[in-house]
mmCIF file of C-alpha atoms in Angstrom:
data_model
loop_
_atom_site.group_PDB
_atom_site.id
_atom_site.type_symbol
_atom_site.label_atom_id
_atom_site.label_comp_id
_atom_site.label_asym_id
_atom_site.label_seq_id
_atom_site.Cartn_x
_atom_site.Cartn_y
_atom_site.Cartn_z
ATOM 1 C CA UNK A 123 0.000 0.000 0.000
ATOM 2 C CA UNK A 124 1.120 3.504 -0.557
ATOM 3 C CA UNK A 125 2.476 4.947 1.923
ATOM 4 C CA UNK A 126 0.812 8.647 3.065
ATOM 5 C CA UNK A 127 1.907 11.833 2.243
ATOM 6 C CA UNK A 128 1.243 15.522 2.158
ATOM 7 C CA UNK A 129 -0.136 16.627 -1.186
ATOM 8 C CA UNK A 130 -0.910 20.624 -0.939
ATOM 9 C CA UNK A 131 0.757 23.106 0.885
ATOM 10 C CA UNK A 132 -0.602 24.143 4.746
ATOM 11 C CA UNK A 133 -3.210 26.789 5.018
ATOM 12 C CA UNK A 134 -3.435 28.547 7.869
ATOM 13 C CA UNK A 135 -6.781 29.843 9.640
ATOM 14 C CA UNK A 136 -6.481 32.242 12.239
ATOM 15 C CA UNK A 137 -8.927 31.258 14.935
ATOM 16 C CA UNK A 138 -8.780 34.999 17.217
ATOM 17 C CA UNK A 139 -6.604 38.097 17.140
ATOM 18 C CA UNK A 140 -5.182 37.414 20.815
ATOM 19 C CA UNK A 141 -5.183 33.302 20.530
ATOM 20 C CA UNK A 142 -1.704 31.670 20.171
ATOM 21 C CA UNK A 143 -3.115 29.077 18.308
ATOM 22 C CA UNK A 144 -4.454 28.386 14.403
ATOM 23 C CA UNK A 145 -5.900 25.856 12.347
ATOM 24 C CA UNK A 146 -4.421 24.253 9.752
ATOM 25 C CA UNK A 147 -5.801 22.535 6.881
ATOM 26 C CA UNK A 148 -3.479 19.928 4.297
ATOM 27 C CA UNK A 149 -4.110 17.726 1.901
ATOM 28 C CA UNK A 150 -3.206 14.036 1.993
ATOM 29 C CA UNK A 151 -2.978 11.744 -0.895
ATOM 30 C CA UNK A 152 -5.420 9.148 0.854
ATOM 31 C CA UNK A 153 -7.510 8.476 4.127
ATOM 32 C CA UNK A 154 -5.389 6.699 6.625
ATOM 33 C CA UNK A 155 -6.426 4.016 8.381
ATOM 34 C CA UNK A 156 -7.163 4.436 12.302
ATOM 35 C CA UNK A 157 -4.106 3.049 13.582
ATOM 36 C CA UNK A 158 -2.116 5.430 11.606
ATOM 37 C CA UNK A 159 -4.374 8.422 12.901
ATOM 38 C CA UNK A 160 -3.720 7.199 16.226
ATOM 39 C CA UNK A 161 0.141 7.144 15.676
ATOM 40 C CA UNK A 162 -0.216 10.727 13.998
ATOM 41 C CA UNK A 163 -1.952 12.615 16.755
ATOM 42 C CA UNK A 164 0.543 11.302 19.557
ATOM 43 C CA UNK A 165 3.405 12.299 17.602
ATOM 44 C CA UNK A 166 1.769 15.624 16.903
ATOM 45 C CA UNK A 167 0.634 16.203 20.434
ATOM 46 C CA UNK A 168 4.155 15.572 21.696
ATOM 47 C CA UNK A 169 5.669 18.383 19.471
ATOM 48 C CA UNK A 170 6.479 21.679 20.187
ATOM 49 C CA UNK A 171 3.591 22.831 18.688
ATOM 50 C CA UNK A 172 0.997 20.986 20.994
ATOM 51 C CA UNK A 173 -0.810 19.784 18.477
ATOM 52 C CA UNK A 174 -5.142 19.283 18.924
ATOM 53 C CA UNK A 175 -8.158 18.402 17.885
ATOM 54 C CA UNK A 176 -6.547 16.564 14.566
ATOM 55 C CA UNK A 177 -9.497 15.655 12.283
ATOM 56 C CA UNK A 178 -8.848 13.245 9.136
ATOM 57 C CA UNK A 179 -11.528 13.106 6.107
ATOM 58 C CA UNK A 180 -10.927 11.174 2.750
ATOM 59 C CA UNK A 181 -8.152 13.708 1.674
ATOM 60 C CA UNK A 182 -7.866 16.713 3.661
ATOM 61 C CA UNK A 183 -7.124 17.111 7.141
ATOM 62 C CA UNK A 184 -7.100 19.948 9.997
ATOM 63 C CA UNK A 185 -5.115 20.120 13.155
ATOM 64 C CA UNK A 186 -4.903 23.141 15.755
ATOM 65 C CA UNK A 187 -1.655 24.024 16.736
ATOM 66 C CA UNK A 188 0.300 26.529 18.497
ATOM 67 C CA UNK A 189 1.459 29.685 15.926
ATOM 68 C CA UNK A 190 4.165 28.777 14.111
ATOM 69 C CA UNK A 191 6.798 30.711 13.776
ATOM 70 C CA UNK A 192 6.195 30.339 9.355
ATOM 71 C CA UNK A 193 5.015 28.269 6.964
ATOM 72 C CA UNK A 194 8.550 26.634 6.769
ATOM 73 C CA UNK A 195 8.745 25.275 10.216
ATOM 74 C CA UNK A 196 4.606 24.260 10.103
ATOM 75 C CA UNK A 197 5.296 21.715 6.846
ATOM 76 C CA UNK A 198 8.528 20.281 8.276
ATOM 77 C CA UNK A 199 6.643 19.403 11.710
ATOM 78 C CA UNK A 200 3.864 18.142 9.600
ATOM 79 C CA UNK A 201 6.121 16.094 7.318
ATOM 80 C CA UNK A 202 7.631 14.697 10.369
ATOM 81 C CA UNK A 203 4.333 13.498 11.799
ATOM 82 C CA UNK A 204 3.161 11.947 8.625
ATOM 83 C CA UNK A 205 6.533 10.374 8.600
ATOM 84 C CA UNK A 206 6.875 8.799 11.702
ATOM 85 C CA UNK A 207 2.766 7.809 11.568
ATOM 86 C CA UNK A 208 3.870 5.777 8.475
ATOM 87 C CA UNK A 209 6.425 4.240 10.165
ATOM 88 C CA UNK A 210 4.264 3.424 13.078
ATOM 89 C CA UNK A 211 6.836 4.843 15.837
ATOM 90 C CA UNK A 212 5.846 4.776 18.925
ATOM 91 C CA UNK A 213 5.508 8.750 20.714
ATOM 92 C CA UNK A 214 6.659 8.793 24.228
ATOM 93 C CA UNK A 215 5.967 11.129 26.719
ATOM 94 C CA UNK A 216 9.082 13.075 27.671
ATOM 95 C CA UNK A 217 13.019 11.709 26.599
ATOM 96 C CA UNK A 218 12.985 9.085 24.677
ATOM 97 C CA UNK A 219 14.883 5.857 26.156
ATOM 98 C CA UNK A 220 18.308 5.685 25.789
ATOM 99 C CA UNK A 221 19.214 2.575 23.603
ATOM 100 C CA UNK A 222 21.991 0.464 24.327
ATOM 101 C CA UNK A 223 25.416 1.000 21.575
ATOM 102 C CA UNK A 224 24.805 -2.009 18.906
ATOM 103 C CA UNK A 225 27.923 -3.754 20.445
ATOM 104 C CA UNK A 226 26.713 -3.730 23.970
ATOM 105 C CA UNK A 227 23.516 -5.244 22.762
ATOM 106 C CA UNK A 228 25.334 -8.314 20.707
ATOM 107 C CA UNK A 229 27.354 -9.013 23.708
ATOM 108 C CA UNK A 230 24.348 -9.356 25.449
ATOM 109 C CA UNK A 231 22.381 -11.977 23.387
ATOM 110 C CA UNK A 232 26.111 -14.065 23.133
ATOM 111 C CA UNK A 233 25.888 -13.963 26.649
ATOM 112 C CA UNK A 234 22.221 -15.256 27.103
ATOM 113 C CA UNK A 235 22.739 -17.735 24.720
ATOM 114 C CA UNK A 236 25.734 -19.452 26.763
#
């Protein structure tokens, strides 16, 4: 299956002259499934940008965010949650887990196996 990707540029709607946040509306290329809305709106809720109230139809969606500081920085978060919702990572809340150096790790597994 294809994967999912971002197929129009972010348009921004200002929700109130003294909120910090906006509404943005983008284009996708297909519906995603659940799980992969799921996987989305963690990863987008653990930015920077707080990301809300993320809402998926056949091949647009909207997500409220905090304001951006441009257009720039808005598609490379959005990019990045797309991304990382097609590769099904897993969002945790805070610092991610430090993972062992790849040698440490194949000692380990020689070791249980003796």
């Amino acid at each position: 299956m294809q994967a999912i990707r971002r197929v129009s540029e972010p348009m921004i709607e200002r929700r109130g002259a003294l909120d910090n946040r906006v509404c943005v509306r983008f284009g996708l290329n297909r519906q995603p499934e659940e799980a992969w809305v799921r996987v989305f709106r963690a990863h987008a809720a653990s930015s920077v940008l707080s990301a809300t109230n993320a809402l998926f139809g056949a091949s647009e969606a909207s997500i409220e965010v905090a304001k951006p500081s441009g257009v720039a920085e808005l598609a490379t978060a959005l990019d990045c949650f797309i991304e990382c919702a097609n590769l099904g990572l897993r969002s945790f809340p805070g610092p991610a887990p430090e993972r062992q150096p790849t040698v440490f790790r194949e000692q380990s597994r020689r070791l249980d196996r003796a």
